[in-house]
mmCIF file of C-alpha atoms in Angstrom:
data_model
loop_
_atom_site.group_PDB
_atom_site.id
_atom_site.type_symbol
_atom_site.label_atom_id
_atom_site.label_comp_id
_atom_site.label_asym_id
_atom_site.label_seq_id
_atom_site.Cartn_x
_atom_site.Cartn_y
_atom_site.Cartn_z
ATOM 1 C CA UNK A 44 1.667 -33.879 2.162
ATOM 2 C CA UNK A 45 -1.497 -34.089 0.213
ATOM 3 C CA UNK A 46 -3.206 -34.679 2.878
ATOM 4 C CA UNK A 47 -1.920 -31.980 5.179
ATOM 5 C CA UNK A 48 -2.495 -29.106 2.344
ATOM 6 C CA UNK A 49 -5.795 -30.241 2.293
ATOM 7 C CA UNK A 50 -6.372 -29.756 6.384
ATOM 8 C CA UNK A 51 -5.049 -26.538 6.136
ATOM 9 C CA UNK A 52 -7.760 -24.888 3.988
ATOM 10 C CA UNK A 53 -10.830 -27.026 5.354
ATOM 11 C CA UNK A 54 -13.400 -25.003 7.044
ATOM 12 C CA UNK A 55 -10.655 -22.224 6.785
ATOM 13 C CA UNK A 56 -9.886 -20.715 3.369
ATOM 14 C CA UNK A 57 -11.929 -17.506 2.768
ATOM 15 C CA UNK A 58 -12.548 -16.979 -1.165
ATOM 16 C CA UNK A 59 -10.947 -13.216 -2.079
ATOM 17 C CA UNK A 60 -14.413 -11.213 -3.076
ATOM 18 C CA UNK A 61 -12.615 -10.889 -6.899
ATOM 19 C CA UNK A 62 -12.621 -14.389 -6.909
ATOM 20 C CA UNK A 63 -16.378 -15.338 -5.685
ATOM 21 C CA UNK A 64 -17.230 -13.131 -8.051
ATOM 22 C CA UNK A 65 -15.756 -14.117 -10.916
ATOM 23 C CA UNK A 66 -16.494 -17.732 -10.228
ATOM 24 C CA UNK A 67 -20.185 -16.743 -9.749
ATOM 25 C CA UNK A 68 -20.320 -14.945 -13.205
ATOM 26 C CA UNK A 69 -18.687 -17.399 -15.081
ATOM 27 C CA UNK A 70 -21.162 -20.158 -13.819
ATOM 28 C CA UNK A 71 -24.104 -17.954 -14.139
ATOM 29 C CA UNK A 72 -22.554 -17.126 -18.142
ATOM 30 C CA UNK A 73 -22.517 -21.156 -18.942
ATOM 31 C CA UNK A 74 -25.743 -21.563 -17.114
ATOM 32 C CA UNK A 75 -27.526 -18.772 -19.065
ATOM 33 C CA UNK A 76 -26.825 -20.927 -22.362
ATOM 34 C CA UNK A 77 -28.657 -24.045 -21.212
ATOM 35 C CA UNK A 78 -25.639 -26.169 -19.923
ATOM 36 C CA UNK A 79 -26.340 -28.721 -16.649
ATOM 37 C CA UNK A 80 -24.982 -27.800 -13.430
ATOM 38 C CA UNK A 81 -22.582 -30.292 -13.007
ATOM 39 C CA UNK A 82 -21.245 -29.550 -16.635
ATOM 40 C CA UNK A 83 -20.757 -26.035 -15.775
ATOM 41 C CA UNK A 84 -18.869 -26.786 -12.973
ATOM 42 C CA UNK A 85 -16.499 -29.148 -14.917
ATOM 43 C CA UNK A 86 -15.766 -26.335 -17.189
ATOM 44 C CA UNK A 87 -15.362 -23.798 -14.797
ATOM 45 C CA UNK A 88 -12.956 -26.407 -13.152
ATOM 46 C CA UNK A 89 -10.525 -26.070 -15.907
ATOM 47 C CA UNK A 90 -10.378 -22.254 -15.669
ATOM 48 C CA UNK A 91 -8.946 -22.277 -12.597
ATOM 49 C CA UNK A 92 -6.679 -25.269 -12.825
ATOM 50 C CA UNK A 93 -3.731 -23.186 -11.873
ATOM 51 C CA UNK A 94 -5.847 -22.358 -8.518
ATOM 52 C CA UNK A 95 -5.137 -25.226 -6.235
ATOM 53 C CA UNK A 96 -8.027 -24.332 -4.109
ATOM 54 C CA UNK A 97 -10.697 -23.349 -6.460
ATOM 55 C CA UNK A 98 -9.973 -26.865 -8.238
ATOM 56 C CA UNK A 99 -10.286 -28.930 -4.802
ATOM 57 C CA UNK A 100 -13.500 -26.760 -3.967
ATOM 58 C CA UNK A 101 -14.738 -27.145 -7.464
ATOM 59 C CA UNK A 102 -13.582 -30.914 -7.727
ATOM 60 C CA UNK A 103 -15.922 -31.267 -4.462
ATOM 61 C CA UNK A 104 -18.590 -30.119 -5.994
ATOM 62 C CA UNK A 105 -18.416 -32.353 -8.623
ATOM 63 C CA UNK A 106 -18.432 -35.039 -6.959
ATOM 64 C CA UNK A 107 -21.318 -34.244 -4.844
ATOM 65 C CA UNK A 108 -23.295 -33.289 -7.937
ATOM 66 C CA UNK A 109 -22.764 -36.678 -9.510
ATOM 67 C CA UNK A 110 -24.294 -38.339 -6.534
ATOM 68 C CA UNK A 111 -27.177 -36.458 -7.034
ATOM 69 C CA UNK A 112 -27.082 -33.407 -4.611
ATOM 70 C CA UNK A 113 -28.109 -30.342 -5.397
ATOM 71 C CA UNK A 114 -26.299 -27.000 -6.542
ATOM 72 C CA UNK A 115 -27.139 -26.026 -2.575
ATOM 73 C CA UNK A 116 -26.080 -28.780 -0.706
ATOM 74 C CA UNK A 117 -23.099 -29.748 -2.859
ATOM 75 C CA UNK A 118 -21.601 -25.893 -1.431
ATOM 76 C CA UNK A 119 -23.620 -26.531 2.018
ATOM 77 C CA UNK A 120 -21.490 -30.085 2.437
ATOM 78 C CA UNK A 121 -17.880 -28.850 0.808
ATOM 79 C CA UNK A 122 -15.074 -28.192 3.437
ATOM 80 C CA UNK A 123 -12.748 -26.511 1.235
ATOM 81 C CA UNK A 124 -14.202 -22.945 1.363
ATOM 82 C CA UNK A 125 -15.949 -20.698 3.636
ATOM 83 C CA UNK A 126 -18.788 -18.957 1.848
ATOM 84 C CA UNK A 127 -21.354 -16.396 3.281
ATOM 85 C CA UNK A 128 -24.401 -17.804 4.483
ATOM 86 C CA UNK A 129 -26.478 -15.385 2.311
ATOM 87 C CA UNK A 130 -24.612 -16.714 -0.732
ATOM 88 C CA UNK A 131 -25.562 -20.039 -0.032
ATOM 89 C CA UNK A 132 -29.233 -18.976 1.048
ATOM 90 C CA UNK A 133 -29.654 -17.549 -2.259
ATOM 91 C CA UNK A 134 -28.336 -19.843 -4.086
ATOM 92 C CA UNK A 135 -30.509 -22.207 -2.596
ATOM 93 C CA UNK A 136 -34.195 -20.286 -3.241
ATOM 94 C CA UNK A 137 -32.693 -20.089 -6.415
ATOM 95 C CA UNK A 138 -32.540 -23.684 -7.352
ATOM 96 C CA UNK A 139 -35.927 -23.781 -6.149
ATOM 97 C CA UNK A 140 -37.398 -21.196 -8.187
ATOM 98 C CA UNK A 141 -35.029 -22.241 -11.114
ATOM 99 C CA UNK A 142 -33.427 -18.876 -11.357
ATOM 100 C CA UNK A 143 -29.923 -19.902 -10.089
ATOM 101 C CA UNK A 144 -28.434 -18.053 -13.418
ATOM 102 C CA UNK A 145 -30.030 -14.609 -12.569
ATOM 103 C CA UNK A 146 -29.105 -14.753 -8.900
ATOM 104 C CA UNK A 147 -25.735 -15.205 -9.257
ATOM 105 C CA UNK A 148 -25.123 -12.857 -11.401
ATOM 106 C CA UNK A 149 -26.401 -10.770 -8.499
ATOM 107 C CA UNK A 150 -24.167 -12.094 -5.985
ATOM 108 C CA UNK A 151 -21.501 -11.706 -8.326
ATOM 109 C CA UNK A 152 -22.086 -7.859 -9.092
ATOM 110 C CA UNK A 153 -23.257 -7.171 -4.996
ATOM 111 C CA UNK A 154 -19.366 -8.851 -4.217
ATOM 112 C CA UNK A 155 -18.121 -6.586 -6.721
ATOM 113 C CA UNK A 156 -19.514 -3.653 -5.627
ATOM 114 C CA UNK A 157 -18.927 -3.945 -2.340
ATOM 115 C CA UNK A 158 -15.156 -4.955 -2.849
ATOM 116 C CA UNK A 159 -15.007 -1.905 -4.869
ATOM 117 C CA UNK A 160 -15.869 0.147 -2.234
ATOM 118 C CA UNK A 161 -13.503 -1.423 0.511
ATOM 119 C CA UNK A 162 -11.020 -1.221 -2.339
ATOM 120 C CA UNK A 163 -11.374 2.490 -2.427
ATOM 121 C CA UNK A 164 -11.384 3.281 0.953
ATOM 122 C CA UNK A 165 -8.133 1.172 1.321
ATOM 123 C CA UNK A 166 -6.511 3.308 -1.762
ATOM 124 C CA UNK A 167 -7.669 6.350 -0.137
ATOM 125 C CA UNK A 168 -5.529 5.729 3.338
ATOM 126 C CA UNK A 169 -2.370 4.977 1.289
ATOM 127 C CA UNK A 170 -1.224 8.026 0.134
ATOM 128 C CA UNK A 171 -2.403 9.939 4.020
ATOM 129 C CA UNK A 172 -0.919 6.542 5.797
ATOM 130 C CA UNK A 173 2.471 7.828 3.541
ATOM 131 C CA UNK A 174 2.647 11.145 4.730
ATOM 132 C CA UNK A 175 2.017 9.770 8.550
ATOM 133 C CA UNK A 176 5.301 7.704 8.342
ATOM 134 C CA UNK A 177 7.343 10.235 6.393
ATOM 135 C CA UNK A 178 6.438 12.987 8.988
ATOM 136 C CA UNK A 179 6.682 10.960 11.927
ATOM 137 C CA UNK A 180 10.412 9.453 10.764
ATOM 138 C CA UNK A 181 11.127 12.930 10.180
ATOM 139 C CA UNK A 182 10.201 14.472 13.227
ATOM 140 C CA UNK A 183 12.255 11.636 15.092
ATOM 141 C CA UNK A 184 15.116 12.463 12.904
ATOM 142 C CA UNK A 185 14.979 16.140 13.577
ATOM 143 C CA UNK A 186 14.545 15.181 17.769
ATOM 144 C CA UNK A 187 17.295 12.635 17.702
ATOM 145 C CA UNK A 188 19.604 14.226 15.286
ATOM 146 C CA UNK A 189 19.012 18.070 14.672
ATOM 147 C CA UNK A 190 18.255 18.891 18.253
ATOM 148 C CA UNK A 191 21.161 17.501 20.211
ATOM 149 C CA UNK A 192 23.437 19.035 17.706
ATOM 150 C CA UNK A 193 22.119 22.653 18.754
ATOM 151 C CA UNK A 194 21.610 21.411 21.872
ATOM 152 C CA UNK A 195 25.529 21.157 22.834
ATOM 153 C CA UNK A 196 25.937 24.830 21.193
ATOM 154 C CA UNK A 197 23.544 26.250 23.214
ATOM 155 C CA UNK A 198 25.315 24.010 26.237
ATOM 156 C CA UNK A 199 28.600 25.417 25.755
ATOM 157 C CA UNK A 200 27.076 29.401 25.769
ATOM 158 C CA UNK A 201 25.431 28.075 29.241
ATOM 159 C CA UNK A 202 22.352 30.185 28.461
ATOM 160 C CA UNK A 203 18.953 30.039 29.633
ATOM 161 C CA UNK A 204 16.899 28.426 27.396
ATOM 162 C CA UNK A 205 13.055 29.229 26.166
ATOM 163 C CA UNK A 206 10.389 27.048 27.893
ATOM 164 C CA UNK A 207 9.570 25.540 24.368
ATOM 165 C CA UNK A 208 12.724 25.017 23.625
ATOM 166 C CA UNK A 209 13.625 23.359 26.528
ATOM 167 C CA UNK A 210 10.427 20.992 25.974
ATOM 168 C CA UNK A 211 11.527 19.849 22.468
ATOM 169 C CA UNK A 212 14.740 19.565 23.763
ATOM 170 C CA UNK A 213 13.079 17.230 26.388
ATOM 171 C CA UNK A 214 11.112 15.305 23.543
ATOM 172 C CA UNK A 215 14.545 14.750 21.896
ATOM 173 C CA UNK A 216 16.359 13.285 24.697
ATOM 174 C CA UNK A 217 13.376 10.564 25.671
ATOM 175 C CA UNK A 218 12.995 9.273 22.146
ATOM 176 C CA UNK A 219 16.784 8.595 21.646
ATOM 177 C CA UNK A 220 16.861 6.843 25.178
ATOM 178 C CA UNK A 221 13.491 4.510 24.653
ATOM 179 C CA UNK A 222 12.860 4.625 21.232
ATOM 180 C CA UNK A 223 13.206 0.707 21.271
ATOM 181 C CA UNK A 224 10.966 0.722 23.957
ATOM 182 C CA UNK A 225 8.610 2.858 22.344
ATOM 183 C CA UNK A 226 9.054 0.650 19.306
ATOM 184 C CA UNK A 227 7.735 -2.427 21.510
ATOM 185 C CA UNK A 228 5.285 -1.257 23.308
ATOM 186 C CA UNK A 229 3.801 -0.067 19.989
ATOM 187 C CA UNK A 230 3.759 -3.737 18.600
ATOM 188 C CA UNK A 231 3.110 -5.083 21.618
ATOM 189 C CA UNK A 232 -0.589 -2.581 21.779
ATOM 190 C CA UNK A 233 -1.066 -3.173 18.704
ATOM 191 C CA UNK A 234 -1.213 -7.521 18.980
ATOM 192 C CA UNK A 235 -3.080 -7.167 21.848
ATOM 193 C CA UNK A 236 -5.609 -5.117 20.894
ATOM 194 C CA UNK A 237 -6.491 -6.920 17.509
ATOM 195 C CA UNK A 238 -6.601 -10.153 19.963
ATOM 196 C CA UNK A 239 -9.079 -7.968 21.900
ATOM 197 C CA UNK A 240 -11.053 -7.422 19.230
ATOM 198 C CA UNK A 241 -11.427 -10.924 17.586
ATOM 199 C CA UNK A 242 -12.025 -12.909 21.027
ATOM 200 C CA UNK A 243 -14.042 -10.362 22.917
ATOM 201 C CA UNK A 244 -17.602 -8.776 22.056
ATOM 202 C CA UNK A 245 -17.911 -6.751 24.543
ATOM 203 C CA UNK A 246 -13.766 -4.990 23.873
ATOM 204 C CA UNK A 247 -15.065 -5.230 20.202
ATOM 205 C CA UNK A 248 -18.827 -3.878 20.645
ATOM 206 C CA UNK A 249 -16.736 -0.790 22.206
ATOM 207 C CA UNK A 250 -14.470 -0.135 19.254
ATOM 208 C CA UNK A 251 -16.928 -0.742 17.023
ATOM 209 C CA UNK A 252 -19.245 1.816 19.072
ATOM 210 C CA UNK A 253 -16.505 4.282 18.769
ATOM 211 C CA UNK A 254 -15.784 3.955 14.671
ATOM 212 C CA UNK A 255 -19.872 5.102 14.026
ATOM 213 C CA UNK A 256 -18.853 8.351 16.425
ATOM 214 C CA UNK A 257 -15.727 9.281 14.263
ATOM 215 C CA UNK A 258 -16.757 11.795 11.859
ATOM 216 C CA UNK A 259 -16.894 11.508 8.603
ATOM 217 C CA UNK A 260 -15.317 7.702 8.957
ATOM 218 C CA UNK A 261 -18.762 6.972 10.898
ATOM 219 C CA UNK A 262 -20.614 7.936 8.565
ATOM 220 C CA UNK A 263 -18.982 5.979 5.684
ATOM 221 C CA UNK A 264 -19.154 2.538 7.747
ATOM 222 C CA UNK A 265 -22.957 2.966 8.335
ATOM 223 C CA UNK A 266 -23.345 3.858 4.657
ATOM 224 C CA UNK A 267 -21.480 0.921 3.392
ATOM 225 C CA UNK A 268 -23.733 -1.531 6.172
ATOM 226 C CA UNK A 269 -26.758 0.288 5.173
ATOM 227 C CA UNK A 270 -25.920 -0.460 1.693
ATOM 228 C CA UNK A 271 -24.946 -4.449 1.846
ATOM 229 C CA UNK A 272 -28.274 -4.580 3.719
ATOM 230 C CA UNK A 273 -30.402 -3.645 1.029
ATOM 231 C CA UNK A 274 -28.769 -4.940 -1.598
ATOM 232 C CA UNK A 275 -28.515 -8.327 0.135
ATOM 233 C CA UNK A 276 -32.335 -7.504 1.220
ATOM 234 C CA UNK A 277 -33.358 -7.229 -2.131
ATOM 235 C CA UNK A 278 -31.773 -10.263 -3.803
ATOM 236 C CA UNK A 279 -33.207 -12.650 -1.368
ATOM 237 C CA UNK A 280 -36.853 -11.155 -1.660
ATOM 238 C CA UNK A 281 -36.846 -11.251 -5.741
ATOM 239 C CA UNK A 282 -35.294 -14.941 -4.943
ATOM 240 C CA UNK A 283 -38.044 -15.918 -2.988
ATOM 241 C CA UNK A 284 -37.246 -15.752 0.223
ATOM 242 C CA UNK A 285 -39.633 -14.493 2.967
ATOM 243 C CA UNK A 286 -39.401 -10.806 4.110
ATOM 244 C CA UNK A 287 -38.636 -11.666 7.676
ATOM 245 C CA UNK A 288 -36.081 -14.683 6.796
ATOM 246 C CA UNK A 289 -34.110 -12.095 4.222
ATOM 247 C CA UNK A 290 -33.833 -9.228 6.668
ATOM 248 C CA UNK A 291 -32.075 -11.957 9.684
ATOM 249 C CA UNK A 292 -29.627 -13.169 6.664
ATOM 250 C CA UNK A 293 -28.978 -9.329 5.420
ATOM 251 C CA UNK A 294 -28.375 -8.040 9.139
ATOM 252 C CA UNK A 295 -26.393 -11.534 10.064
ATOM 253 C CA UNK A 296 -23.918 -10.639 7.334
ATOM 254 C CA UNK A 297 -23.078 -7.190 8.968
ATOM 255 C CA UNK A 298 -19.512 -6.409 9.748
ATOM 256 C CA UNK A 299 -20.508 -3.302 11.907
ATOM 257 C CA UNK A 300 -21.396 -5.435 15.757
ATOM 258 C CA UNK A 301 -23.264 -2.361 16.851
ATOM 259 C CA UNK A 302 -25.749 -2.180 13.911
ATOM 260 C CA UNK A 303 -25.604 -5.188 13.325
ATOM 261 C CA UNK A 304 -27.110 -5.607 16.973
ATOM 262 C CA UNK A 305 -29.614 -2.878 16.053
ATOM 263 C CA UNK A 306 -31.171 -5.193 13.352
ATOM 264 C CA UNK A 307 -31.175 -8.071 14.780
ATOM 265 C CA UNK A 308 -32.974 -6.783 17.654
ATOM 266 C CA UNK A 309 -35.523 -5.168 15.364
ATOM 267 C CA UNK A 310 -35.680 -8.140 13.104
ATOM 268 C CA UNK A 311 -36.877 -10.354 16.787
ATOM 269 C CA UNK A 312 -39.148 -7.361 16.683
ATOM 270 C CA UNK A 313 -40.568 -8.379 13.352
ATOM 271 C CA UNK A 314 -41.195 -11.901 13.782
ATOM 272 C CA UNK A 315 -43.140 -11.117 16.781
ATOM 273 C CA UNK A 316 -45.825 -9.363 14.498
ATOM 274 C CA UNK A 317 -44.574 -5.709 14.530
ATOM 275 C CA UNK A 318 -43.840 -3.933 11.283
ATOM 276 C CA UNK A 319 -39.958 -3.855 10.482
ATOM 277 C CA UNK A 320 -39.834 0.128 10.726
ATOM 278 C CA UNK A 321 -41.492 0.701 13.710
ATOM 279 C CA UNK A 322 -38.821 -1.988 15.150
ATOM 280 C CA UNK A 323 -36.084 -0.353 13.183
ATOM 281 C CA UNK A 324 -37.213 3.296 14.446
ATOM 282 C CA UNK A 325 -36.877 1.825 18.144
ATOM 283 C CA UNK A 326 -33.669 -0.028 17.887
ATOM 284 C CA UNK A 327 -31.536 1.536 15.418
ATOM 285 C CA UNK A 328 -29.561 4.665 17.434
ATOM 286 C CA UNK A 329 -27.129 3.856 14.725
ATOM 287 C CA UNK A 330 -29.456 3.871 11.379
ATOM 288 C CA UNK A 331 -30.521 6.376 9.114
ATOM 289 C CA UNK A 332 -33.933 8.075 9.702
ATOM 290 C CA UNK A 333 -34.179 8.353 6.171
ATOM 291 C CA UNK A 334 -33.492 4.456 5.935
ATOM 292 C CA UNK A 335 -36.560 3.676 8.238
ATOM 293 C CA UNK A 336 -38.936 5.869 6.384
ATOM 294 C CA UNK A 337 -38.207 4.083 3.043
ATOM 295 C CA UNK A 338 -38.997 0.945 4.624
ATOM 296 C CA UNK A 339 -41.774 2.421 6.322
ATOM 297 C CA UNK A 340 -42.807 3.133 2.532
ATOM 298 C CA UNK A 341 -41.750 -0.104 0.885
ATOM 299 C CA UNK A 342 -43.989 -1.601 3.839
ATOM 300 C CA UNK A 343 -47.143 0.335 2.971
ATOM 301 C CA UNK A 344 -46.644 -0.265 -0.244
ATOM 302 C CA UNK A 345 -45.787 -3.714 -0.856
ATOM 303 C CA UNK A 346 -43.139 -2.626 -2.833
ATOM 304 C CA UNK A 347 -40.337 -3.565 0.005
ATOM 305 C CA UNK A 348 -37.644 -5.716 -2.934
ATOM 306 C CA UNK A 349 -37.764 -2.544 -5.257
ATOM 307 C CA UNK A 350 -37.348 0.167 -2.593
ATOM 308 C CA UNK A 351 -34.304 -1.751 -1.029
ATOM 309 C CA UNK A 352 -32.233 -2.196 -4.426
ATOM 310 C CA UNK A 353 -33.216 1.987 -4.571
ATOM 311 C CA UNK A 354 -31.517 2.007 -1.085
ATOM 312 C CA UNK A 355 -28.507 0.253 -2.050
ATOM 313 C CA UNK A 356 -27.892 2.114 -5.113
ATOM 314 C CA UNK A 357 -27.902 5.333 -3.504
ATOM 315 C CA UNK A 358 -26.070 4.189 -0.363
ATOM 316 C CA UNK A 359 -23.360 2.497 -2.284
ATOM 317 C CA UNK A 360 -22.916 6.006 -4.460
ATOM 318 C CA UNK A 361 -23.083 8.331 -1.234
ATOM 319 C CA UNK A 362 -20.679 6.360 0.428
ATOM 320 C CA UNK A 363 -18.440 6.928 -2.923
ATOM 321 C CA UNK A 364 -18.531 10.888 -2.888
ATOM 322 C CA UNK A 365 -17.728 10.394 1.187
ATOM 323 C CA UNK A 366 -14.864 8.388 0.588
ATOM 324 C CA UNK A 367 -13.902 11.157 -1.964
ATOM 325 C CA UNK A 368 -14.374 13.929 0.125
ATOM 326 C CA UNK A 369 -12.325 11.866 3.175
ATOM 327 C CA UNK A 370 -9.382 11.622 1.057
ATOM 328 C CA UNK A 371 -9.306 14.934 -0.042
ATOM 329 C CA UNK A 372 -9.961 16.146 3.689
ATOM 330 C CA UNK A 373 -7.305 13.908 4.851
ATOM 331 C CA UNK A 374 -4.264 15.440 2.427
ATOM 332 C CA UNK A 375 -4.248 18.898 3.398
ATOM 333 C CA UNK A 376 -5.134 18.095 7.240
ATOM 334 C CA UNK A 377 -2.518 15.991 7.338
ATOM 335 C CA UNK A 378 0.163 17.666 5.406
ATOM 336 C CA UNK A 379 -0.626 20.870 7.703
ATOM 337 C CA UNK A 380 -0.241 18.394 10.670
ATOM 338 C CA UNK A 381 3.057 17.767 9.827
ATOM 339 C CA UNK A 382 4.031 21.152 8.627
ATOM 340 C CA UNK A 383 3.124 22.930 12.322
ATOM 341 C CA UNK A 384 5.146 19.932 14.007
ATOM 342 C CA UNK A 385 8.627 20.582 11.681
ATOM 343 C CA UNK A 386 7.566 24.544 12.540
ATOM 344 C CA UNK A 387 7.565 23.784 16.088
ATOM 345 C CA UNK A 388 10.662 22.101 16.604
ATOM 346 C CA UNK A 389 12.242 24.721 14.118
ATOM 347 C CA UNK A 390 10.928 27.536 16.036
ATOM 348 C CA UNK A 391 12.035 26.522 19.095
ATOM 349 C CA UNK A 392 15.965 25.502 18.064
ATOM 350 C CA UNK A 393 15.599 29.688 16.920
ATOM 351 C CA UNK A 394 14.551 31.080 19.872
ATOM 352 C CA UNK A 395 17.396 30.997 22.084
ATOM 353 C CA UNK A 396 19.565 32.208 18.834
ATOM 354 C CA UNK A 397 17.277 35.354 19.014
ATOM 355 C CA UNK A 398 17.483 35.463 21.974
ATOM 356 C CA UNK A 399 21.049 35.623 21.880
ATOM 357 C CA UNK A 400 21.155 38.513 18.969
ATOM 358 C CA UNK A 401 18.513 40.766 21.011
ATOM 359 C CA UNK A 402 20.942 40.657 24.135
ATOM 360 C CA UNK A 403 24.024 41.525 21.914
ATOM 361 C CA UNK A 404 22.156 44.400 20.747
#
């Protein structure tokens, strides 16, 4: 059984970002005070002794450690967990330049902020995703329910019924007679097209193509890529890696396959010889202007590290106010949404009953 829980999570378990941080800060605390590597992982091994995971990852570690690998290749070599390759690229200039403390406190706060921010957006869509359900189970309710009760009134008065009312009426009878159908076709789009979209790049270039056009929501996932960029930029040039080797990690840990694309293409750009913003300005449809002209800056200036942690501060606290402003778009759009469909179908059950009063008069 042992070793059958331990196949399960090699190559496979993905560390939650609360958790790689966490880890990272508590290493980088015992670090700070002068304690060995391998002694700060034995500690941090009996924080998380009620983690089954984090104690096989940790206890791997360990063991490399005491055969005399490195911090780097101890996390390189470990099969437990799946970590980011610019974690494990910074943690490796970091050795070098013995400033493995500093950096991961770094990592720690750029996993953080970043889960913060996915964390947000997620609590936003609750309360909107809420009012979607309620409105749509009430709207079915009203069609399947409501409607064929008046329905049978108006029936028995054989009267001519109101084009709208007749189309609600209409509405009312296909959802009670394929509502299960509807139900599976639903589940059935729905597991197809997130298949789609993890085994095909071209299916998933597309979706991810239409997401940047969606407004507002665009504009908060190239934010949020702009952001990880140079924050992730930024850590790896103070860390000591080269300018053209931290851009290809930053752009490599993109979610976003369409600007992710864009810098990468620019980045092929820059090892060629040609200055990052000039490639950026050519390639990125999808990126900032604003973004390419502070590079442009940090360029002339030599100043690239600083002006990219500037960037990520104010992306990350842009992309806050958006997310604020989305949700409190979204209520009122929403709640409208669903207050002009109950309207409809209420309007149109009342028709043929004024109709019916007008003719009596």
């Amino acid at each position: 059984e042992g070793f059958f829980n331990k196949f399960n999570f090699k190559r496979k378990h993905v560390l939650s970002a609360k958790h790689l941080a966490s880890l990272s800060r508590n290493i980088a605390i015992y670090l700070k005070s002068g304690t060995p590597i391998v002694n700060v992982v034995r500690l941090a091994k009996t924080q998380y002794e009620k983690d089954p995971v984090l104690v096989d990852f940790l206890t791997s570690l360990e063991t490399s450690m005491d055969e005399g690998k490195s911090y780097y290749v101890a996390l390189e070599s470990q099969e437990i967990i799946e970590l980011p390759a610019f974690y494990k690229q910074s943690i490796k200039v970091a050795e070098e330049s013995g400033s493995l403390s500093e950096v991961l406190f770094e990592m720690a706060r750029f996993v953080e902020e970043g889960d913060k921010v996915e964390s947000k957006v997620k609590q936003a869509l609750i309360y909107p995703g809420f009012i979607v359900i309620i409105s749509v189970l009430m709207v079915a309710f009203m069609l399947t329910t409501v409607v064929p009760k008046i329905t049978g009134m108006f029936t028995q008065l054989k009267q001519e019924l109101p084009g709208v009312t007749k189309a609600v009426i209409a509405m009312g009878d296909f959802l009670g007679a394929y509502w299960l159908a509807i139900a599976i076709f639903v589940i059935v789009f729905s597991s197809i097209f997130g298949y789609m979209v993890r085994t095909s790049e071209s299916f998933k270039f597309t979706y991810h193509k239409f997401l940047l056009k969606v407004p507002l929501f665009g504009n908060i996932i190239q934010t949020f890529e702009l952001a990880r960029f140079s924050y992730i930029t930024s850590v790896l040039i103070r860390s000591g890696v080269t300018f053209v080797h931290a851009v290809k990690l930053a752009g490599g840990i993109l979610d976003n396959v369409v600007i992710r694309a864009q810098f990468q293409a620019a980045v092929k750009d820059l090892v060629e010889g040609k200055k990052f913003s000039t490639s950026l300005a050519k390639h990125g449809k999808n990126i900032d202007k604003s973004f390419t002209q502070a590079i442009a800056l940090g360029e002339e200036t030599s100043e690239v590290a600083m002006v990219m942690e500037n960037l990520a501060e104010l992306y990350f606290e842009e992309n806050r106010n958006k997310i604020d402003l989305f949700l409190s778009l979204m209520e009122p759009v929403l709640i409208l949404f669903v207050g002009v469909m109950i309207g409809f179908i209420v309007v149109a059950m009342l028709l043929p009953i004024f109709s019916m009063n007008l003719g009596a008069m």
